[in-house]
Amino acid sequence: MENKILILDFGSQVTQLIARRVRELNIYCEIHPYNSKKYNFDDYKAVILSGSPHSVRGENPPKIDLSAVKGKKPLLGICYGAQYLAHFYDGEVGSSNTREYGRANLSYVNTESPLFKNIAIGSQVWMSHSDTILSLPKNYKCIASTHDVKNAAYEIEGEQTYAIQFHPEVYHSTDGKQLLENFLVHIAGVSQEWTSDNFVDSTVAGIKEKVGNDKVVLGLSGGVDSTVAAVLLQKAIGDNLYCIFVNNGLLRKNEYSSVLKQYEGMGLNVKGVDATQQFYDELAGLSDPEAKRKAIGKVFIEVFDQEANLIEGVKWLAQGTIYPDVIESISVDGGPSATIKSHHNVGGLPDFMKLKIIEPLRMIFKDEVRRAGASMGIDAKLLGRHPFPGPGLAIRILGDITPEKVAMLQEVDAIFINGLRDHGLYDKVWQAGAILLPVQSVGVMGDERTYEKAVALRAVESTDGMTADWVNLPYEFLQKVSNDIINKVKGVNRVVYDISSKPPATIEWE
């Protein structure tokens, strides 16, 4: 039995956050849909059951045979998982009289339970459910309550089975990490040995085994993800890696030339390809966000197919896809989670393309990517770059794409990003950018009436992009940036600042 954890996904949008918290404890974990055939309980030291948008009282609730794990391995049920272990084992789950959503505080804690070691009464937890556990089965013991939720946590006597109605994985559960550590380290006895160095070593070994002496072509973007993927691949296969940086005409101002220069001295074999017109032609007349993303993905694949055919014997296409991309685009491994949006580099390759796909970062988060890059000696400035969407400015221009709109937004974006750097704010922000809005705004310049574009500025702080809060930038800074944009960018006469968080919004507008 390996030293890893299985998280069974019943469709919750925050299942991936459980994985984040587990990995923060230097414990490796994998997420699989509850109905997947890709996992075997014997391969894991402990199992966690996730939350779900479904109800155990529904007509066709997600169900699973737990006979191989319940009572035999450490098992933790979270939210739906807690209701599942109660409802399908002779307990009673019913509709809650009050909507149990948001912050709550523990009003009772059984301090003798190992699950609540170092967690006291009053600890804040996060609830998100409409059903509640009305009664527990025999030999189930309540170990925590809130004012509104009697059975907020329970354990099964004679088993290493525990369940909690709240979500320890979210930031708002202040002792959530401690609870997961109690379960995984002190109850399950899992070793805390998964590190960035281990990830690099195992990934390089896995690439060598998978690719062998084959040639690989990789799409570089200039960002953290594709750069770390490139260095990992280079460590594994050396000169058999061919990197291509495509100018899609949707990059930041002067980024095509600056990125190519950035890679000089890193020892990577990089070729620049200017495909601006191909992307503009494909995007012509498209306004729907998903249509634009798919058009960009289509051209992206076509360009790579053209370039790959120029490399004799290439068999693999590598991409810098990371875990949040996968989770937001498709259900994890085909599981029950809802799709938020598609990503241009997720979802496989078309039939006509003869390349196999390899994604060395597919199962890790952005902060883990940065730590892996640091362990390989990649420059800190490069690793500190803000994330930039694969479709580029196409999803920051609401509506159709024209070269004129792109040029306008590039200027606005440059003023904003350079301003953050000049004022020492860049490293305090996780991601920032400007959005060109599809509205005309009345203004006055001199003695003349103007009717021009409005732009929105966006800056967020986050750890992994799965959740994000807007950054409270100084008013003086916003005032200067707004003045600079309006005075220096022809066609813009209004600037607004986006103060919505994720959720309910997303980081990008499209």
Short mmCIF file of C-alpha atoms in Angstrom, two decimals:
data_model
loop_
_atom_site.label_atom_id
_atom_site.label_comp_id
_atom_site.label_asym_id
_atom_site.label_seq_id
_atom_site.Cartn_x
_atom_site.Cartn_y
_atom_site.Cartn_z
CA MET A 1 0.00 0.00 0.00
CA GLU A 2 1.51 3.30 -1.11
CA ASN A 3 1.69 6.43 1.04
CA LYS A 4 -1.07 8.29 -0.80
CA ILE A 5 -4.66 9.38 -0.25
CA LEU A 6 -7.74 8.79 -2.40
CA ILE A 7 -10.35 11.54 -2.64
CA LEU A 8 -13.60 10.30 -4.15
CA ASP A 9 -15.39 13.07 -6.03
CA PHE A 10 -19.18 13.11 -5.78
CA GLY A 11 -19.40 16.28 -7.87
CA SER A 12 -18.54 19.12 -5.52
CA GLN A 13 -16.99 22.21 -7.10
CA VAL A 14 -14.57 22.42 -4.16
CA THR A 15 -13.31 18.84 -4.21
CA GLN A 16 -10.03 20.11 -5.62
CA LEU A 17 -9.59 22.28 -2.53
CA ILE A 18 -9.48 19.13 -0.42
CA ALA A 19 -6.53 18.05 -2.53
CA ARG A 20 -4.90 21.46 -2.05
CA ARG A 21 -5.12 21.21 1.73
CA VAL A 22 -3.87 17.63 1.75
CA ARG A 23 -0.86 18.55 -0.38
CA GLU A 24 -0.10 21.49 1.90
CA LEU A 25 0.55 18.78 4.49
CA ASN A 26 3.17 17.27 2.13
CA ILE A 27 0.91 14.29 1.47
CA TYR A 28 0.22 13.12 -2.07
CA CYS A 29 -3.40 12.57 -3.01
CA GLU A 30 -5.43 11.78 -6.09
CA ILE A 31 -8.99 12.74 -7.01
CA HIS A 32 -11.12 10.19 -8.81
CA PRO A 33 -14.87 10.24 -9.56
CA TYR A 34 -16.79 7.94 -7.24
CA ASN A 35 -17.89 5.90 -10.29
CA SER A 36 -14.48 5.68 -11.96
CA LYS A 37 -12.79 2.37 -12.64
CA LYS A 38 -9.32 3.94 -12.49
CA TYR A 39 -8.71 3.45 -8.78
CA ASN A 40 -8.25 0.51 -6.42
CA PHE A 41 -8.78 0.98 -2.69
CA ASP A 42 -5.77 -1.26 -2.02
CA ASP A 43 -3.48 1.41 -3.49
CA TYR A 44 -4.34 4.02 -0.86
CA LYS A 45 -3.71 4.44 2.83
CA ALA A 46 -6.89 6.42 3.55
CA VAL A 47 -10.01 7.59 1.72
CA ILE A 48 -11.92 10.89 1.78
CA LEU A 49 -15.48 11.26 0.46
CA SER A 50 -16.21 14.69 -1.00
CA GLY A 51 -19.26 16.91 -0.95
CA SER A 52 -21.80 16.94 -3.77
CA PRO A 53 -24.56 19.08 -5.32
CA HIS A 54 -26.78 15.99 -5.05
CA SER A 55 -28.93 14.91 -2.12
CA VAL A 56 -28.76 11.44 -0.59
CA ARG A 57 -32.58 11.67 -0.53
CA GLY A 58 -32.79 12.22 -4.28
CA GLU A 59 -34.08 9.76 -6.85
CA ASN A 60 -30.66 8.75 -8.15
CA PRO A 61 -28.02 9.89 -5.65
CA PRO A 62 -24.37 9.00 -6.34
CA LYS A 63 -23.75 5.66 -4.64
CA ILE A 64 -20.67 3.53 -4.12
CA ASP A 65 -19.76 0.17 -2.60
CA LEU A 66 -17.62 0.99 0.43
CA SER A 67 -17.32 -2.57 1.72
CA ALA A 68 -13.63 -2.67 0.82
CA VAL A 69 -12.82 0.45 2.84
CA LYS A 70 -15.38 1.17 5.59
CA GLY A 71 -14.10 -0.33 8.82
CA LYS A 72 -10.93 -1.52 7.06
CA LYS A 73 -9.15 1.75 6.24
CA PRO A 74 -9.28 5.26 7.68
CA LEU A 75 -12.29 6.96 6.08
CA LEU A 76 -13.44 10.59 6.26
CA GLY A 77 -16.77 11.80 4.90
CA ILE A 78 -17.20 15.51 4.15
CA CYS A 79 -20.67 17.09 3.76
CA TYR A 80 -22.39 14.75 1.26
CA GLY A 81 -19.91 12.09 2.38
CA ALA A 82 -21.07 12.56 5.98
CA GLN A 83 -24.73 12.39 4.99
CA TYR A 84 -24.01 9.35 2.82
CA LEU A 85 -22.41 7.41 5.70
CA ALA A 86 -25.43 8.23 7.87
CA HIS A 87 -28.32 7.84 5.40
CA PHE A 88 -27.27 4.55 3.77
CA TYR A 89 -26.35 2.92 7.10
CA ASP A 90 -29.73 3.29 8.88
CA GLY A 91 -29.46 6.89 9.99
CA GLU A 92 -31.87 9.67 8.99
CA VAL A 93 -31.13 12.64 6.74
CA GLY A 94 -33.78 15.26 6.10
CA SER A 95 -34.28 18.71 4.71
CA SER A 96 -32.92 21.42 6.98
CA ASN A 97 -35.37 23.93 8.46
CA THR A 98 -32.82 26.69 7.88
CA ARG A 99 -30.42 27.17 5.00
CA GLU A 100 -27.11 26.03 6.43
CA TYR A 101 -24.67 28.04 4.35
CA GLY A 102 -21.72 30.15 5.38
CA ARG A 103 -19.80 30.68 8.59
CA ALA A 104 -20.70 28.86 11.79
CA ASN A 105 -18.95 28.15 15.06
CA LEU A 106 -18.54 24.88 16.92
CA SER A 107 -20.65 25.01 20.09
CA TYR A 108 -19.68 21.50 21.19
CA VAL A 109 -16.49 19.55 20.60
CA ASN A 110 -15.53 16.13 21.99
CA THR A 111 -11.95 16.89 22.85
CA GLU A 112 -11.24 13.19 23.43
CA SER A 113 -11.81 12.45 19.73
CA PRO A 114 -8.51 12.32 17.81
CA LEU A 115 -10.20 14.12 14.91
CA PHE A 116 -10.53 17.27 17.02
CA LYS A 117 -7.10 17.31 18.61
CA ASN A 118 -6.06 20.95 19.17
CA ILE A 119 -9.46 22.23 17.94
CA ALA A 120 -11.53 24.06 20.53
CA ILE A 121 -15.14 25.13 21.03
CA GLY A 122 -15.80 28.32 19.08
CA SER A 123 -13.69 27.30 16.09
CA GLN A 124 -15.15 28.73 12.88
CA VAL A 125 -16.33 26.30 10.19
CA TRP A 126 -17.95 26.72 6.76
CA MET A 127 -21.32 25.11 6.03
CA SER A 128 -22.81 24.60 2.57
CA HIS A 129 -25.78 22.23 2.51
CA SER A 130 -29.59 22.11 2.49
CA ASP A 131 -29.98 18.63 4.03
CA THR A 132 -29.04 17.81 7.61
CA ILE A 133 -28.40 14.63 9.61
CA LEU A 134 -31.43 14.19 11.87
CA SER A 135 -30.32 10.98 13.61
CA LEU A 136 -27.23 8.80 13.60
CA PRO A 137 -27.13 5.00 13.18
CA LYS A 138 -26.23 2.75 16.09
CA ASN A 139 -22.56 2.84 17.16
CA TYR A 140 -22.22 6.31 15.54
CA LYS A 141 -21.17 8.98 18.05
CA CYS A 142 -21.63 12.74 17.69
CA ILE A 143 -18.32 14.53 18.31
CA ALA A 144 -19.12 18.13 17.31
CA SER A 145 -22.09 20.48 16.96
CA THR A 146 -22.88 24.06 15.96
CA HIS A 147 -25.82 26.15 17.10
CA ASP A 148 -27.92 25.02 14.11
CA VAL A 149 -26.35 21.65 13.29
CA LYS A 150 -26.46 19.03 16.06
CA ASN A 151 -24.54 16.35 14.16
CA ALA A 152 -21.80 18.55 12.71
CA ALA A 153 -19.31 15.70 13.12
CA TYR A 154 -19.39 12.07 14.20
CA GLU A 155 -17.23 8.97 14.46
CA ILE A 156 -18.07 5.29 14.24
CA GLU A 157 -17.08 3.28 17.28
CA GLY A 158 -14.74 0.42 16.48
CA GLU A 159 -13.75 1.94 13.12
CA GLN A 160 -11.39 4.62 11.89
CA THR A 161 -14.38 6.24 10.20
CA TYR A 162 -15.14 9.91 10.76
CA ALA A 163 -17.49 12.40 9.14
CA ILE A 164 -18.03 16.15 9.21
CA GLN A 165 -20.93 18.20 7.91
CA PHE A 166 -18.76 21.28 7.29
CA HIS A 167 -15.98 21.90 4.75
CA PRO A 168 -12.47 21.86 6.27
CA GLU A 169 -10.93 22.47 2.85
CA VAL A 170 -12.15 26.06 2.49
CA TYR A 171 -10.29 29.05 3.90
CA HIS A 172 -13.20 30.04 6.15
CA SER A 173 -12.86 26.87 8.27
CA THR A 174 -10.09 28.24 10.43
CA ASP A 175 -8.95 24.88 11.82
CA GLY A 176 -9.66 22.90 8.66
CA LYS A 177 -6.01 22.15 7.96
CA GLN A 178 -5.53 20.99 11.56
CA LEU A 179 -8.52 18.65 11.25
CA LEU A 180 -7.18 17.14 8.02
CA GLU A 181 -3.77 16.73 9.64
CA ASN A 182 -5.40 14.99 12.60
CA PHE A 183 -7.15 12.56 10.29
CA LEU A 184 -4.32 11.90 7.85
CA VAL A 185 -1.25 12.02 10.11
CA HIS A 186 -2.46 11.09 13.58
CA ILE A 187 -5.30 8.70 12.70
CA ALA A 188 -4.29 7.27 9.30
CA GLY A 189 -0.54 7.41 10.01
CA VAL A 190 0.38 8.86 6.62
CA SER A 191 3.96 10.11 6.22
CA GLN A 192 4.42 13.76 5.24
CA GLU A 193 7.04 13.23 2.57
CA TRP A 194 5.63 14.56 -0.71
CA THR A 195 7.70 17.60 -1.73
CA SER A 196 8.51 19.62 -4.84
CA ASP A 197 11.81 17.76 -5.19
CA ASN A 198 9.99 14.45 -5.04
CA PHE A 199 7.52 15.68 -7.64
CA VAL A 200 10.30 16.73 -10.00
CA ASP A 201 12.19 13.45 -9.59
CA SER A 202 9.12 11.26 -10.06
CA THR A 203 7.82 13.35 -12.99
CA VAL A 204 11.16 13.29 -14.81
CA ALA A 205 11.36 9.53 -14.30
CA GLY A 206 7.78 9.14 -15.53
CA ILE A 207 8.48 11.20 -18.67
CA LYS A 208 11.57 9.12 -19.45
CA GLU A 209 9.57 5.93 -19.10
CA LYS A 210 6.63 7.22 -21.13
CA VAL A 211 8.47 9.04 -23.92
CA GLY A 212 11.71 7.08 -24.21
CA ASN A 213 13.76 8.37 -27.14
CA ASP A 214 10.79 9.98 -28.90
CA LYS A 215 10.77 13.64 -29.90
CA VAL A 216 8.39 16.04 -28.17
CA VAL A 217 7.09 19.42 -29.34
CA LEU A 218 5.97 21.87 -26.65
CA GLY A 219 4.00 25.07 -26.89
CA LEU A 220 5.66 27.79 -24.84
CA SER A 221 3.63 30.81 -23.75
CA GLY A 222 6.20 32.71 -21.71
CA GLY A 223 4.26 31.95 -18.55
CA VAL A 224 5.14 29.92 -15.50
CA ASP A 225 3.32 26.72 -16.43
CA SER A 226 4.73 26.11 -19.89
CA THR A 227 8.22 27.16 -18.76
CA VAL A 228 8.27 24.72 -15.84
CA ALA A 229 6.87 22.01 -18.13
CA ALA A 230 9.66 22.74 -20.63
CA VAL A 231 12.42 22.48 -18.01
CA LEU A 232 10.94 19.23 -16.66
CA LEU A 233 10.85 17.77 -20.16
CA GLN A 234 14.35 18.98 -20.93
CA LYS A 235 15.66 17.28 -17.79
CA ALA A 236 14.00 14.07 -18.95
CA ILE A 237 14.69 14.01 -22.71
CA GLY A 238 17.22 16.78 -23.43
CA ASP A 239 17.64 17.65 -27.11
CA ASN A 240 14.56 15.65 -28.09
CA LEU A 241 12.43 18.56 -26.85
CA TYR A 242 11.42 21.15 -29.47
CA CYS A 243 9.75 24.30 -28.11
CA ILE A 244 7.53 26.57 -30.17
CA PHE A 245 6.29 29.97 -29.10
CA VAL A 246 3.28 31.09 -31.13
CA ASN A 247 2.35 34.73 -31.53
CA ASN A 248 -1.44 34.61 -31.70
CA GLY A 249 -1.71 38.38 -31.94
CA LEU A 250 -3.44 38.38 -28.55
CA LEU A 251 -0.41 38.74 -26.31
CA ARG A 252 0.54 41.70 -24.14
CA LYS A 253 2.35 44.64 -25.69
CA ASN A 254 5.78 43.61 -27.08
CA GLU A 255 5.44 40.20 -25.43
CA TYR A 256 6.34 38.13 -28.48
CA SER A 257 9.86 39.55 -28.73
CA SER A 258 10.42 39.85 -24.97
CA VAL A 259 9.45 36.22 -24.33
CA LEU A 260 11.76 34.91 -27.02
CA LYS A 261 14.57 36.94 -25.46
CA GLN A 262 13.64 35.61 -22.03
CA TYR A 263 14.38 32.06 -23.06
CA GLU A 264 17.83 32.91 -24.34
CA GLY A 265 20.38 31.37 -22.02
CA MET A 266 18.00 28.76 -20.58
CA GLY A 267 19.27 26.12 -22.96
CA LEU A 268 15.86 25.51 -24.48
CA ASN A 269 15.46 24.95 -28.21
CA VAL A 270 12.80 27.58 -28.99
CA LYS A 271 11.31 28.59 -32.34
CA GLY A 272 9.05 31.63 -32.72
CA VAL A 273 6.06 31.40 -35.06
CA ASP A 274 3.98 34.46 -35.93
CA ALA A 275 0.45 33.19 -36.64
CA THR A 276 -1.36 36.42 -35.84
CA GLN A 277 -3.35 36.56 -39.06
CA GLN A 278 -4.51 32.93 -38.78
CA PHE A 279 -5.97 33.62 -35.35
CA TYR A 280 -7.59 36.90 -36.42
CA ASP A 281 -9.16 35.24 -39.46
CA GLU A 282 -10.64 32.45 -37.33
CA LEU A 283 -11.94 34.89 -34.70
CA ALA A 284 -13.56 37.26 -37.20
CA GLY A 285 -17.17 37.97 -36.23
CA LEU A 286 -17.14 35.77 -33.12
CA SER A 287 -18.50 37.28 -29.90
CA ASP A 288 -19.48 34.27 -27.76
CA PRO A 289 -16.74 33.47 -25.20
CA GLU A 290 -16.86 29.73 -25.75
CA ALA A 291 -16.81 30.18 -29.51
CA LYS A 292 -13.72 32.38 -29.22
CA ARG A 293 -11.95 29.89 -26.94
CA LYS A 294 -12.69 27.02 -29.31
CA ALA A 295 -11.57 29.02 -32.34
CA ILE A 296 -8.28 29.81 -30.62
CA GLY A 297 -7.85 26.18 -29.63
CA LYS A 298 -8.52 25.11 -33.22
CA VAL A 299 -5.86 27.40 -34.70
CA PHE A 300 -3.48 26.56 -31.87
CA ILE A 301 -3.72 22.88 -32.84
CA GLU A 302 -3.44 23.64 -36.56
CA VAL A 303 -0.28 25.70 -36.08
CA PHE A 304 1.28 23.00 -33.96
CA ASP A 305 0.36 20.36 -36.49
CA GLN A 306 2.06 22.42 -39.21
CA GLU A 307 5.18 22.96 -37.12
CA ALA A 308 5.29 19.39 -35.85
CA ASN A 309 5.31 18.11 -39.42
CA LEU A 310 8.53 20.04 -39.94
CA ILE A 311 10.20 18.06 -37.15
CA GLU A 312 11.15 14.64 -38.39
CA GLY A 313 9.95 11.84 -36.15
CA VAL A 314 8.14 13.94 -33.51
CA LYS A 315 5.52 11.86 -31.72
CA TRP A 316 4.35 13.92 -28.72
CA LEU A 317 2.75 17.30 -28.08
CA ALA A 318 3.45 18.62 -24.58
CA GLN A 319 1.35 21.28 -22.86
CA GLY A 320 1.54 23.22 -19.61
CA THR A 321 -1.96 22.27 -18.51
CA ILE A 322 -2.38 22.49 -14.73
CA TYR A 323 -5.02 21.07 -12.42
CA PRO A 324 -7.37 24.10 -12.21
CA ASP A 325 -7.54 24.15 -16.04
CA VAL A 326 -8.65 20.53 -16.03
CA ILE A 327 -11.16 20.94 -13.22
CA GLU A 328 -12.83 24.02 -14.75
CA SER A 329 -12.98 22.51 -18.24
CA ILE A 330 -14.18 18.99 -17.61
CA SER A 331 -15.25 16.79 -14.76
CA VAL A 332 -12.22 15.24 -13.13
CA ASP A 333 -11.58 12.05 -15.10
CA GLY A 334 -15.16 12.16 -16.37
CA GLY A 335 -16.76 12.55 -12.94
CA PRO A 336 -19.95 14.38 -11.95
CA SER A 337 -18.58 17.93 -11.45
CA ALA A 338 -20.08 20.68 -13.57
CA THR A 339 -18.08 22.39 -16.31
CA ILE A 340 -17.30 26.07 -15.64
CA LYS A 341 -15.56 26.93 -18.91
CA SER A 342 -13.38 25.29 -21.51
CA HIS A 343 -9.64 25.84 -21.72
CA HIS A 344 -7.86 25.95 -25.07
CA ASN A 345 -5.28 23.36 -24.01
CA VAL A 346 -7.60 20.85 -22.34
CA GLY A 347 -9.58 18.04 -23.84
CA GLY A 348 -7.27 16.07 -26.09
CA LEU A 349 -6.32 16.33 -29.74
CA PRO A 350 -8.35 16.07 -32.97
CA ASP A 351 -8.24 12.85 -34.96
CA PHE A 352 -6.19 14.34 -37.80
CA MET A 353 -3.30 15.17 -35.49
CA LYS A 354 -0.90 12.27 -35.20
CA LEU A 355 0.75 13.41 -31.98
CA LYS A 356 0.17 11.89 -28.57
CA ILE A 357 -0.29 14.32 -25.69
CA ILE A 358 1.79 14.69 -22.53
CA GLU A 359 0.98 17.11 -19.70
CA PRO A 360 3.54 16.85 -16.89
CA LEU A 361 1.79 19.44 -14.70
CA ARG A 362 -1.76 18.20 -15.19
CA MET A 363 -2.28 17.13 -11.58
CA ILE A 364 -0.70 20.05 -9.68
CA PHE A 365 -1.75 23.58 -8.75
CA LYS A 366 -0.14 26.91 -9.60
CA ASP A 367 1.72 27.36 -6.32
CA GLU A 368 3.03 23.80 -6.63
CA VAL A 369 4.21 24.60 -10.16
CA ARG A 370 6.16 27.58 -8.81
CA ARG A 371 7.75 25.48 -6.06
CA ALA A 372 8.74 22.83 -8.58
CA GLY A 373 10.26 25.52 -10.79
CA ALA A 374 12.21 26.98 -7.87
CA SER A 375 13.58 23.55 -6.98
CA MET A 376 14.92 23.30 -10.56
CA GLY A 377 16.61 26.71 -10.35
CA ILE A 378 14.30 28.68 -12.64
CA ASP A 379 14.68 32.46 -12.18
CA ALA A 380 12.42 33.85 -9.45
CA LYS A 381 11.25 36.76 -11.64
CA LEU A 382 9.98 34.35 -14.26
CA LEU A 383 8.27 32.19 -11.63
CA GLY A 384 6.69 35.30 -10.15
CA ARG A 385 4.95 36.31 -13.37
CA HIS A 386 1.21 36.70 -13.09
CA PRO A 387 -0.88 34.02 -14.78
CA PHE A 388 -2.07 35.03 -18.23
CA PRO A 389 -4.98 33.24 -19.96
CA GLY A 390 -4.12 30.91 -22.82
CA PRO A 391 -6.60 32.66 -25.17
CA GLY A 392 -4.88 35.91 -24.26
CA LEU A 393 -6.62 39.23 -24.75
CA ALA A 394 -9.41 37.56 -26.75
CA ILE A 395 -11.25 36.83 -23.51
CA ARG A 396 -10.48 40.27 -22.11
CA ILE A 397 -12.14 41.93 -25.09
CA LEU A 398 -15.85 41.39 -24.56
CA GLY A 399 -17.43 40.87 -27.94
CA ASP A 400 -15.78 40.44 -31.32
CA ILE A 401 -12.04 40.73 -31.89
CA THR A 402 -10.40 43.27 -34.18
CA PRO A 403 -6.75 44.32 -34.46
CA GLU A 404 -7.75 47.84 -33.40
CA LYS A 405 -9.37 46.58 -30.17
CA VAL A 406 -6.36 44.41 -29.42
CA ALA A 407 -3.97 47.33 -29.91
CA MET A 408 -6.12 49.53 -27.66
CA LEU A 409 -6.25 46.93 -24.87
CA GLN A 410 -2.52 46.24 -25.13
CA GLU A 411 -1.82 49.89 -24.38
CA VAL A 412 -4.26 49.93 -21.44
CA ASP A 413 -2.84 46.68 -20.06
CA ALA A 414 0.74 47.94 -20.34
CA ILE A 415 -0.06 51.08 -18.35
CA PHE A 416 -1.78 49.04 -15.63
CA ILE A 417 0.85 46.27 -15.31
CA ASN A 418 3.82 48.65 -15.53
CA GLY A 419 2.13 50.85 -12.96
CA LEU A 420 1.84 47.91 -10.55
CA ARG A 421 5.56 47.25 -10.99
CA ASP A 422 6.55 50.90 -10.61
CA HIS A 423 4.58 51.23 -7.38
CA GLY A 424 5.83 47.98 -5.82
CA LEU A 425 2.41 46.34 -6.08
CA TYR A 426 3.05 43.67 -8.73
CA ASP A 427 4.23 40.96 -6.32
CA LYS A 428 1.33 41.68 -3.96
CA VAL A 429 -1.14 40.72 -6.70
CA TRP A 430 -1.72 37.16 -7.93
CA GLN A 431 -3.17 38.17 -11.29
CA ALA A 432 -4.06 41.47 -12.92
CA GLY A 433 -5.30 42.68 -16.25
CA ALA A 434 -7.60 45.04 -18.10
CA ILE A 435 -10.89 44.24 -19.82
CA LEU A 436 -12.25 46.14 -22.81
CA LEU A 437 -15.99 46.51 -22.31
CA PRO A 438 -18.54 46.42 -25.15
CA VAL A 439 -20.07 49.75 -24.17
CA GLN A 440 -19.63 53.35 -25.25
CA SER A 441 -19.31 55.97 -22.54
CA VAL A 442 -20.11 59.68 -22.75
CA GLY A 443 -17.27 61.90 -21.61
CA VAL A 444 -15.78 65.36 -21.93
CA MET A 445 -12.27 66.14 -23.12
CA GLY A 446 -11.45 69.83 -23.35
CA ASP A 447 -14.70 71.43 -24.43
CA GLU A 448 -15.73 68.51 -26.61
CA ARG A 449 -18.13 65.67 -25.95
CA THR A 450 -16.64 62.19 -26.39
CA TYR A 451 -18.36 58.86 -26.88
CA GLU A 452 -15.66 56.23 -26.39
CA LYS A 453 -14.79 52.88 -24.81
CA ALA A 454 -14.82 51.93 -21.14
CA VAL A 455 -12.27 49.56 -19.61
CA ALA A 456 -12.33 47.60 -16.35
CA LEU A 457 -9.22 46.90 -14.31
CA ARG A 458 -9.00 43.62 -12.40
CA ALA A 459 -6.52 42.58 -9.70
CA VAL A 460 -6.96 39.55 -7.46
CA GLU A 461 -5.12 37.70 -4.73
CA SER A 462 -5.23 33.91 -4.67
CA THR A 463 -3.20 30.78 -3.98
CA ASP A 464 -4.23 28.51 -6.82
CA GLY A 465 -6.85 30.34 -8.88
CA MET A 466 -9.70 28.18 -7.61
CA THR A 467 -10.85 30.99 -5.30
CA ALA A 468 -9.79 34.63 -5.41
CA ASP A 469 -10.43 37.94 -3.64
CA TRP A 470 -10.13 41.36 -5.25
CA VAL A 471 -7.13 43.42 -4.15
CA ASN A 472 -7.69 46.68 -2.33
CA LEU A 473 -5.32 48.78 -4.44
CA PRO A 474 -4.60 52.29 -3.13
CA TYR A 475 -6.97 54.98 -4.39
CA GLU A 476 -4.01 57.17 -5.33
CA PHE A 477 -2.62 54.41 -7.53
CA LEU A 478 -5.96 53.76 -9.23
CA GLN A 479 -6.41 57.48 -9.79
CA LYS A 480 -3.02 57.79 -11.51
CA VAL A 481 -3.53 54.69 -13.66
CA SER A 482 -6.99 55.89 -14.68
CA ASN A 483 -5.65 59.31 -15.66
CA ASP A 484 -2.75 57.79 -17.60
CA ILE A 485 -5.06 55.42 -19.51
CA ILE A 486 -7.57 58.10 -20.46
CA ASN A 487 -4.88 60.61 -21.43
CA LYS A 488 -2.63 58.22 -23.33
CA VAL A 489 -4.94 55.64 -24.94
CA LYS A 490 -7.00 57.09 -27.74
CA GLY A 491 -10.54 55.73 -27.74
CA VAL A 492 -10.90 55.18 -23.97
CA ASN A 493 -12.65 57.76 -21.77
CA ARG A 494 -13.71 55.74 -18.69
CA VAL A 495 -11.96 53.35 -16.27
CA VAL A 496 -13.67 51.20 -13.61
CA TYR A 497 -12.26 48.77 -11.04
CA ASP A 498 -13.72 45.27 -10.57
CA ILE A 499 -14.31 44.43 -6.89
CA SER A 500 -15.98 41.01 -7.27
CA SER A 501 -14.45 37.85 -5.83
CA LYS A 502 -14.34 34.24 -7.07
CA PRO A 503 -16.81 32.76 -6.39
CA PRO A 504 -19.36 33.97 -7.40
CA ALA A 505 -17.48 35.65 -10.26
CA THR A 506 -14.55 34.15 -12.14
CA ILE A 507 -11.16 35.84 -12.41
CA GLU A 508 -11.58 36.51 -16.12
CA TRP A 509 -14.76 38.09 -17.46
CA GLU A 510 -15.14 35.47 -20.18
#
